[in-house]
PDB file of C-alpha atoms in Angstrom:
ATOM      1  CA  ASP H  89       1.594  -8.527  62.955  1.00  0.00           C
ATOM      2  CA  GLN H  90      -0.122 -10.495  60.122  1.00  0.00           C
ATOM      3  CA  GLN H  91      -3.404  -8.810  59.532  1.00  0.00           C
ATOM      4  CA  VAL H  92      -4.352 -11.130  56.697  1.00  0.00           C
ATOM      5  CA  LYS H  93      -3.691 -14.772  57.145  1.00  0.00           C
ATOM      6  CA  GLN H  94      -3.794 -17.748  54.827  1.00  0.00           C
ATOM      7  CA  ASN H  95      -3.152 -20.695  57.121  1.00  0.00           C
ATOM      8  CA  SER H  96      -2.936 -23.395  54.431  1.00  0.00           C
ATOM      9  CA  PRO H  97       0.328 -23.082  52.388  1.00  0.00           C
ATOM     10  CA  SER H  98      -0.870 -25.714  49.874  1.00  0.00           C
ATOM     11  CA  LEU H  99      -3.951 -27.524  48.561  1.00  0.00           C
ATOM     12  CA  SER H 100      -4.263 -30.325  46.105  1.00  0.00           C
ATOM     13  CA  VAL H 101      -7.535 -31.242  44.416  1.00  0.00           C
ATOM     14  CA  GLN H 102      -8.637 -33.493  41.537  1.00  0.00           C
ATOM     15  CA  GLU H 103      -9.730 -31.886  38.309  1.00  0.00           C
ATOM     16  CA  GLY H 104     -13.521 -31.297  38.205  1.00  0.00           C
ATOM     17  CA  ARG H 105     -13.830 -31.072  42.034  1.00  0.00           C
ATOM     18  CA  ILE H 106     -14.224 -28.018  44.088  1.00  0.00           C
ATOM     19  CA  SER H 107     -11.203 -26.048  45.410  1.00  0.00           C
ATOM     20  CA  ILE H 108     -11.823 -24.017  48.646  1.00  0.00           C
ATOM     21  CA  LEU H 109      -9.191 -21.475  49.686  1.00  0.00           C
ATOM     22  CA  ASN H 110      -9.468 -19.844  52.962  1.00  0.00           C
ATOM     23  CA  CYS H 111      -8.433 -16.411  54.421  1.00  0.00           C
ATOM     24  CA  ASP H 112      -8.779 -14.884  57.941  1.00  0.00           C
ATOM     25  CA  TYR H 113      -8.273 -11.255  58.858  1.00  0.00           C
ATOM     26  CA  THR H 114      -7.854  -9.346  62.113  1.00  0.00           C
ATOM     27  CA  ASN H 115      -8.551  -5.721  61.211  1.00  0.00           C
ATOM     28  CA  SER H 116     -12.257  -4.940  61.567  1.00  0.00           C
ATOM     29  CA  MET H 117     -11.712  -1.777  59.569  1.00  0.00           C
ATOM     30  CA  PHE H 118     -11.126  -3.770  56.335  1.00  0.00           C
ATOM     31  CA  ASP H 119     -14.050  -3.253  54.108  1.00  0.00           C
ATOM     32  CA  TYR H 120     -12.912  -4.558  50.721  1.00  0.00           C
ATOM     33  CA  PHE H 121     -11.474  -8.002  49.991  1.00  0.00           C
ATOM     34  CA  LEU H 122      -9.758  -9.406  46.860  1.00  0.00           C
ATOM     35  CA  TRP H 123      -8.288 -12.571  45.543  1.00  0.00           C
ATOM     36  CA  TYR H 124      -5.300 -12.621  43.215  1.00  0.00           C
ATOM     37  CA  LYS H 125      -3.777 -15.480  41.275  1.00  0.00           C
ATOM     38  CA  LYS H 126       0.011 -15.721  40.632  1.00  0.00           C
ATOM     39  CA  TYR H 127       1.830 -17.962  38.218  1.00  0.00           C
ATOM     40  CA  PRO H 128       5.610 -18.397  38.518  1.00  0.00           C
ATOM     41  CA  ALA H 129       7.667 -15.506  37.042  1.00  0.00           C
ATOM     42  CA  GLU H 130       4.578 -13.375  36.579  1.00  0.00           C
ATOM     43  CA  GLY H 131       2.966 -10.656  38.593  1.00  0.00           C
ATOM     44  CA  PRO H 132      -0.291 -11.435  40.478  1.00  0.00           C
ATOM     45  CA  THR H 133      -3.485 -11.009  38.509  1.00  0.00           C
ATOM     46  CA  PHE H 134      -6.758  -9.897  39.971  1.00  0.00           C
ATOM     47  CA  LEU H 135      -9.453 -12.521  40.169  1.00  0.00           C
ATOM     48  CA  ILE H 136     -12.458 -11.438  42.147  1.00  0.00           C
ATOM     49  CA  SER H 137     -13.357  -9.082  44.910  1.00  0.00           C
ATOM     50  CA  ILE H 138     -16.112  -8.443  47.479  1.00  0.00           C
ATOM     51  CA  SER H 139     -17.327  -5.460  49.446  1.00  0.00           C
ATOM     52  CA  SER H 140     -18.116  -5.833  53.099  1.00  0.00           C
ATOM     53  CA  ILE H 141     -21.672  -4.940  52.479  1.00  0.00           C
ATOM     54  CA  LYS H 142     -22.018  -8.331  50.683  1.00  0.00           C
ATOM     55  CA  ASP H 143     -21.547 -11.855  51.768  1.00  0.00           C
ATOM     56  CA  LYS H 144     -21.148 -13.520  48.277  1.00  0.00           C
ATOM     57  CA  ASN H 145     -19.880 -12.490  44.979  1.00  0.00           C
ATOM     58  CA  GLU H 146     -19.817 -14.894  41.962  1.00  0.00           C
ATOM     59  CA  ASP H 147     -17.988 -14.733  38.682  1.00  0.00           C
ATOM     60  CA  GLY H 148     -18.207 -17.773  36.564  1.00  0.00           C
ATOM     61  CA  ARG H 149     -16.369 -20.627  38.300  1.00  0.00           C
ATOM     62  CA  PHE H 150     -15.143 -18.382  41.012  1.00  0.00           C
ATOM     63  CA  THR H 151     -17.244 -17.469  44.103  1.00  0.00           C
ATOM     64  CA  VAL H 152     -16.027 -15.509  47.130  1.00  0.00           C
ATOM     65  CA  PHE H 153     -17.852 -15.783  50.444  1.00  0.00           C
ATOM     66  CA  LEU H 154     -17.437 -13.273  53.299  1.00  0.00           C
ATOM     67  CA  ASN H 155     -18.295 -13.957  56.895  1.00  0.00           C
ATOM     68  CA  LYS H 156     -17.725 -10.589  58.673  1.00  0.00           C
ATOM     69  CA  SER H 157     -18.562 -11.940  62.161  1.00  0.00           C
ATOM     70  CA  ALA H 158     -15.910 -14.570  61.835  1.00  0.00           C
ATOM     71  CA  LYS H 159     -13.518 -12.270  59.929  1.00  0.00           C
ATOM     72  CA  HIS H 160     -13.164 -14.947  57.339  1.00  0.00           C
ATOM     73  CA  LEU H 161     -13.408 -15.206  53.559  1.00  0.00           C
ATOM     74  CA  SER H 162     -13.133 -18.101  51.234  1.00  0.00           C
ATOM     75  CA  LEU H 163     -12.738 -18.524  47.441  1.00  0.00           C
ATOM     76  CA  HIS H 164     -14.409 -21.438  45.780  1.00  0.00           C
ATOM     77  CA  ILE H 165     -13.482 -22.684  42.400  1.00  0.00           C
ATOM     78  CA  VAL H 166     -15.828 -25.148  40.683  1.00  0.00           C
ATOM     79  CA  PRO H 167     -15.162 -27.144  38.676  1.00  0.00           C
ATOM     80  CA  SER H 168     -11.329 -26.944  39.235  1.00  0.00           C
ATOM     81  CA  GLN H 169      -9.136 -27.124  36.142  1.00  0.00           C
ATOM     82  CA  PRO H 170      -5.365 -27.917  35.792  1.00  0.00           C
ATOM     83  CA  GLY H 171      -4.875 -24.329  34.525  1.00  0.00           C
ATOM     84  CA  ASP H 172      -6.082 -23.110  37.985  1.00  0.00           C
ATOM     85  CA  SER H 173      -2.844 -24.423  39.518  1.00  0.00           C
ATOM     86  CA  ALA H 174      -1.119 -21.348  40.810  1.00  0.00           C
ATOM     87  CA  VAL H 175      -0.548 -19.377  44.035  1.00  0.00           C
ATOM     88  CA  TYR H 176      -3.692 -17.613  45.382  1.00  0.00           C
ATOM     89  CA  PHE H 177      -3.359 -14.488  47.517  1.00  0.00           C
ATOM     90  CA  CYS H 178      -6.057 -12.983  49.578  1.00  0.00           C
ATOM     91  CA  ALA H 179      -5.891  -9.190  50.117  1.00  0.00           C
ATOM     92  CA  ALA H 180      -7.851  -6.634  52.169  1.00  0.00           C
ATOM     93  CA  SER H 181      -8.076  -2.901  52.287  1.00  0.00           C
ATOM     94  CA  GLU H 182      -9.650  -0.123  54.295  1.00  0.00           C
ATOM     95  CA  GLY H 183     -11.928   2.157  52.444  1.00  0.00           C
ATOM     96  CA  ASN H 184     -10.303   5.324  53.871  1.00  0.00           C
ATOM     97  CA  THR H 185      -6.813   4.579  52.508  1.00  0.00           C
ATOM     98  CA  GLY H 186      -7.006   1.941  49.815  1.00  0.00           C
ATOM     99  CA  LYS H 187      -3.884   0.309  50.882  1.00  0.00           C
ATOM    100  CA  LEU H 188      -3.817  -3.345  50.124  1.00  0.00           C
ATOM    101  CA  ILE H 189      -2.504  -5.968  52.613  1.00  0.00           C
ATOM    102  CA  PHE H 190      -1.896  -9.420  51.303  1.00  0.00           C
ATOM    103  CA  GLY H 191      -1.876 -12.874  52.931  1.00  0.00           C
ATOM    104  CA  GLN H 192       0.971 -15.368  52.600  1.00  0.00           C
ATOM    105  CA  GLY H 193      -0.621 -17.195  49.705  1.00  0.00           C
ATOM    106  CA  THR H 194      -1.857 -20.822  49.203  1.00  0.00           C
ATOM    107  CA  THR H 195      -0.453 -22.912  46.486  1.00  0.00           C
ATOM    108  CA  LEU H 196      -3.203 -24.806  44.563  1.00  0.00           C
ATOM    109  CA  GLN H 197      -2.463 -27.837  42.494  1.00  0.00           C
ATOM    110  CA  VAL H 198      -5.181 -29.338  40.327  1.00  0.00           C
ATOM    111  CA  LYS H 199      -4.370 -32.837  39.339  1.00  0.00           C
ATOM    112  CA  PRO H 200      -5.728 -34.065  35.889  1.00  0.00           C
TER     113      PRO H 200
ATOM    114  CA  GLY B 137       1.450   2.090  28.614  1.00  0.00           C
ATOM    115  CA  ALA B 138      -0.991  -0.797  28.654  1.00  0.00           C
ATOM    116  CA  GLY B 139       0.156  -2.246  31.925  1.00  0.00           C
ATOM    117  CA  VAL B 140       2.453  -1.700  34.878  1.00  0.00           C
ATOM    118  CA  SER B 141       6.074  -1.835  33.609  1.00  0.00           C
ATOM    119  CA  GLN B 142       9.063  -2.660  35.879  1.00  0.00           C
ATOM    120  CA  SER B 143      12.703  -2.455  35.041  1.00  0.00           C
ATOM    121  CA  PRO B 144      15.046  -4.094  35.200  1.00  0.00           C
ATOM    122  CA  SER B 145      13.450  -7.500  35.118  1.00  0.00           C
ATOM    123  CA  ASN B 146      16.451  -9.050  36.698  1.00  0.00           C
ATOM    124  CA  LYS B 147      19.311  -7.497  38.781  1.00  0.00           C
ATOM    125  CA  VAL B 148      22.333  -9.236  40.231  1.00  0.00           C
ATOM    126  CA  THR B 149      24.349  -7.009  42.576  1.00  0.00           C
ATOM    127  CA  GLU B 150      27.302  -7.366  44.952  1.00  0.00           C
ATOM    128  CA  LYS B 151      26.627  -7.008  48.614  1.00  0.00           C
ATOM    129  CA  GLY B 152      27.064  -3.469  49.729  1.00  0.00           C
ATOM    130  CA  LYS B 153      26.144  -1.888  46.439  1.00  0.00           C
ATOM    131  CA  ASP B 154      23.179   0.391  45.907  1.00  0.00           C
ATOM    132  CA  VAL B 155      20.371  -0.607  43.559  1.00  0.00           C
ATOM    133  CA  GLU B 156      17.542   1.347  41.997  1.00  0.00           C
ATOM    134  CA  LEU B 157      14.309  -0.232  40.791  1.00  0.00           C
ATOM    135  CA  ARG B 158      11.869   1.468  38.521  1.00  0.00           C
ATOM    136  CA  CYS B 159       8.140   1.306  38.125  1.00  0.00           C
ATOM    137  CA  ASP B 160       5.981   2.890  35.450  1.00  0.00           C
ATOM    138  CA  PRO B 161       2.388   2.604  36.554  1.00  0.00           C
ATOM    139  CA  ILE B 162      -0.616   2.523  34.316  1.00  0.00           C
ATOM    140  CA  SER B 163      -1.353   5.983  32.985  1.00  0.00           C
ATOM    141  CA  GLY B 164      -3.827   7.920  35.153  1.00  0.00           C
ATOM    142  CA  HIS B 165      -3.486   5.616  38.185  1.00  0.00           C
ATOM    143  CA  THR B 166      -3.109   7.723  41.291  1.00  0.00           C
ATOM    144  CA  ALA B 167      -2.188   4.914  43.620  1.00  0.00           C
ATOM    145  CA  LEU B 168       1.095   2.992  43.557  1.00  0.00           C
ATOM    146  CA  TYR B 169       2.429   0.186  45.724  1.00  0.00           C
ATOM    147  CA  TRP B 170       5.630  -1.607  46.172  1.00  0.00           C
ATOM    148  CA  TYR B 171       5.721  -5.105  47.572  1.00  0.00           C
ATOM    149  CA  ARG B 172       8.423  -7.683  48.195  1.00  0.00           C
ATOM    150  CA  GLN B 173       8.210 -11.474  47.784  1.00  0.00           C
ATOM    151  CA  ARG B 174      11.042 -13.532  49.231  1.00  0.00           C
ATOM    152  CA  LEU B 175      11.378 -17.125  48.093  1.00  0.00           C
ATOM    153  CA  GLY B 176       8.448 -19.175  49.376  1.00  0.00           C
ATOM    154  CA  GLN B 177       6.904 -16.160  51.159  1.00  0.00           C
ATOM    155  CA  GLY B 178       3.884 -13.979  50.748  1.00  0.00           C
ATOM    156  CA  LEU B 179       3.661 -10.414  49.427  1.00  0.00           C
ATOM    157  CA  GLU B 180       5.173  -8.104  51.952  1.00  0.00           C
ATOM    158  CA  PHE B 181       3.899  -4.545  51.871  1.00  0.00           C
ATOM    159  CA  LEU B 182       6.743  -1.944  51.598  1.00  0.00           C
ATOM    160  CA  ILE B 183       5.225   1.527  50.642  1.00  0.00           C
ATOM    161  CA  TYR B 184       2.102   3.152  49.211  1.00  0.00           C
ATOM    162  CA  PHE B 185       1.667   6.313  47.366  1.00  0.00           C
ATOM    163  CA  GLN B 186      -1.808   7.871  46.845  1.00  0.00           C
ATOM    164  CA  GLY B 187      -2.131  11.023  44.957  1.00  0.00           C
ATOM    165  CA  ASN B 188      -0.734  14.039  46.813  1.00  0.00           C
ATOM    166  CA  SER B 189      -1.016  12.302  50.278  1.00  0.00           C
ATOM    167  CA  ALA B 190       2.151  11.656  52.161  1.00  0.00           C
ATOM    168  CA  PRO B 191       3.281   8.131  51.352  1.00  0.00           C
ATOM    169  CA  ASP B 192       2.611   5.293  53.720  1.00  0.00           C
ATOM    170  CA  LYS B 193       6.203   4.059  54.438  1.00  0.00           C
ATOM    171  CA  SER B 194       5.206   1.694  57.345  1.00  0.00           C
ATOM    172  CA  GLY B 195       6.411  -1.377  55.448  1.00  0.00           C
ATOM    173  CA  LEU B 196       9.936  -0.394  54.630  1.00  0.00           C
ATOM    174  CA  PRO B 197      12.191  -2.727  56.520  1.00  0.00           C
ATOM    175  CA  SER B 198      15.122  -0.463  57.259  1.00  0.00           C
ATOM    176  CA  ASP B 199      16.390   2.956  56.530  1.00  0.00           C
ATOM    177  CA  ARG B 200      18.393   1.471  53.681  1.00  0.00           C
ATOM    178  CA  PHE B 201      15.124   1.350  51.768  1.00  0.00           C
ATOM    179  CA  SER B 202      13.558   4.456  50.184  1.00  0.00           C
ATOM    180  CA  ALA B 203      11.121   5.179  47.412  1.00  0.00           C
ATOM    181  CA  GLU B 204      10.051   8.224  45.516  1.00  0.00           C
ATOM    182  CA  ARG B 205       7.237   8.989  43.095  1.00  0.00           C
ATOM    183  CA  THR B 206       7.183  11.856  40.533  1.00  0.00           C
ATOM    184  CA  GLY B 207       3.644  13.216  40.664  1.00  0.00           C
ATOM    185  CA  GLU B 208       1.411  10.439  39.503  1.00  0.00           C
ATOM    186  CA  SER B 209       3.972   8.900  37.412  1.00  0.00           C
ATOM    187  CA  VAL B 210       7.161   6.795  37.706  1.00  0.00           C
ATOM    188  CA  SER B 211       8.387   5.543  41.018  1.00  0.00           C
ATOM    189  CA  THR B 212      11.845   4.332  41.956  1.00  0.00           C
ATOM    190  CA  LEU B 213      12.620   2.072  44.911  1.00  0.00           C
ATOM    191  CA  THR B 214      16.251   2.490  46.127  1.00  0.00           C
ATOM    192  CA  ILE B 215      18.105  -0.031  48.400  1.00  0.00           C
ATOM    193  CA  GLN B 216      21.327   1.265  49.750  1.00  0.00           C
ATOM    194  CA  ARG B 217      24.112  -1.052  50.866  1.00  0.00           C
ATOM    195  CA  THR B 218      22.417  -4.153  49.770  1.00  0.00           C
ATOM    196  CA  GLN B 219      22.491  -7.319  51.881  1.00  0.00           C
ATOM    197  CA  GLN B 220      21.882 -10.935  50.861  1.00  0.00           C
ATOM    198  CA  GLU B 221      18.536 -10.858  52.867  1.00  0.00           C
ATOM    199  CA  ASP B 222      17.360  -8.262  50.321  1.00  0.00           C
ATOM    200  CA  SER B 223      17.208 -10.863  47.573  1.00  0.00           C
ATOM    201  CA  ALA B 224      13.638 -11.149  46.470  1.00  0.00           C
ATOM    202  CA  VAL B 225      11.126 -10.234  43.793  1.00  0.00           C
ATOM    203  CA  TYR B 226      10.044  -6.669  44.075  1.00  0.00           C
ATOM    204  CA  LEU B 227       6.611  -6.050  42.738  1.00  0.00           C
ATOM    205  CA  CYS B 228       5.060  -2.831  41.940  1.00  0.00           C
ATOM    206  CA  ALA B 229       1.223  -2.303  41.429  1.00  0.00           C
ATOM    207  CA  SER B 230      -0.968   0.711  40.649  1.00  0.00           C
ATOM    208  CA  SER B 231      -4.654   1.394  40.928  1.00  0.00           C
ATOM    209  CA  SER B 232      -7.222   4.066  40.320  1.00  0.00           C
ATOM    210  CA  PRO B 233      -9.250   4.378  43.529  1.00  0.00           C
ATOM    211  CA  GLY B 234     -12.559   5.964  43.193  1.00  0.00           C
ATOM    212  CA  ARG B 235     -14.318   7.982  45.862  1.00  0.00           C
ATOM    213  CA  ALA B 236     -14.654   4.779  47.888  1.00  0.00           C
ATOM    214  CA  MET B 237     -10.932   4.150  47.642  1.00  0.00           C
ATOM    215  CA  ASN B 238     -11.520   0.400  47.021  1.00  0.00           C
ATOM    216  CA  THR B 239     -10.453  -1.022  43.783  1.00  0.00           C
ATOM    217  CA  GLU B 240      -8.172  -3.710  42.405  1.00  0.00           C
ATOM    218  CA  ALA B 241      -4.581  -3.112  41.749  1.00  0.00           C
ATOM    219  CA  PHE B 242      -2.724  -4.170  38.635  1.00  0.00           C
ATOM    220  CA  PHE B 243       0.710  -5.697  39.102  1.00  0.00           C
ATOM    221  CA  GLY B 244       3.919  -5.524  36.970  1.00  0.00           C
ATOM    222  CA  GLN B 245       6.052  -8.559  36.252  1.00  0.00           C
ATOM    223  CA  GLY B 246       8.423  -7.702  39.175  1.00  0.00           C
ATOM    224  CA  THR B 247      12.153  -7.201  39.351  1.00  0.00           C
ATOM    225  CA  ARG B 248      14.101 -10.251  40.653  1.00  0.00           C
ATOM    226  CA  LEU B 249      16.931  -8.885  42.871  1.00  0.00           C
ATOM    227  CA  THR B 250      19.809 -11.276  43.699  1.00  0.00           C
ATOM    228  CA  VAL B 251      22.502 -10.039  46.075  1.00  0.00           C
ATOM    229  CA  VAL B 252      25.656 -12.005  45.908  1.00  0.00           C
TER     230      VAL B 252
END
């Protein structure tokens, strides 16, 4: 039972363009969502988060959008840079437990 | 320490042997997670410790897997009678949930386990 799903295993974009990574969830009790970035041979690092009381959170080049009715969130990176090439994981948690559930990840390649 | 520390960084073991993986969380973090990432796969939840609450063991794949945590400190993940399918990177993370329980978790570098 995959509660957090990233249906695109990979994405390739040109440097300077927008990268859009998508994530869907099934558990309506999730109320906090996060995006992590992972380079090979390293642990995931936190990028950006959003609470379910918001529909958008922006931090520099990174913006996360949340559509609660569709149980969908997305991460926008603009402009994309070659250093953004990594695996991106979406995660969700329930406020009463704090337990984080991750998606399968999307490998982003930004071409110079 | 400054971050989450995991040891060993790499472990090669023979099928059937027991292994013990260690995680030192960030000081003061009450929550600790173990995840597994098989080659080409996502982060698979294994177990979650939060303060004095009973751990959430719902992700442990079999009774060969167990984990302990000493107070709000070190955790060890033990895999008994290892199988080749246990080969993966085992990641530990810790966090300091506030009253709302929602906060980001910080990951260690992981332990790459290879069962031969």
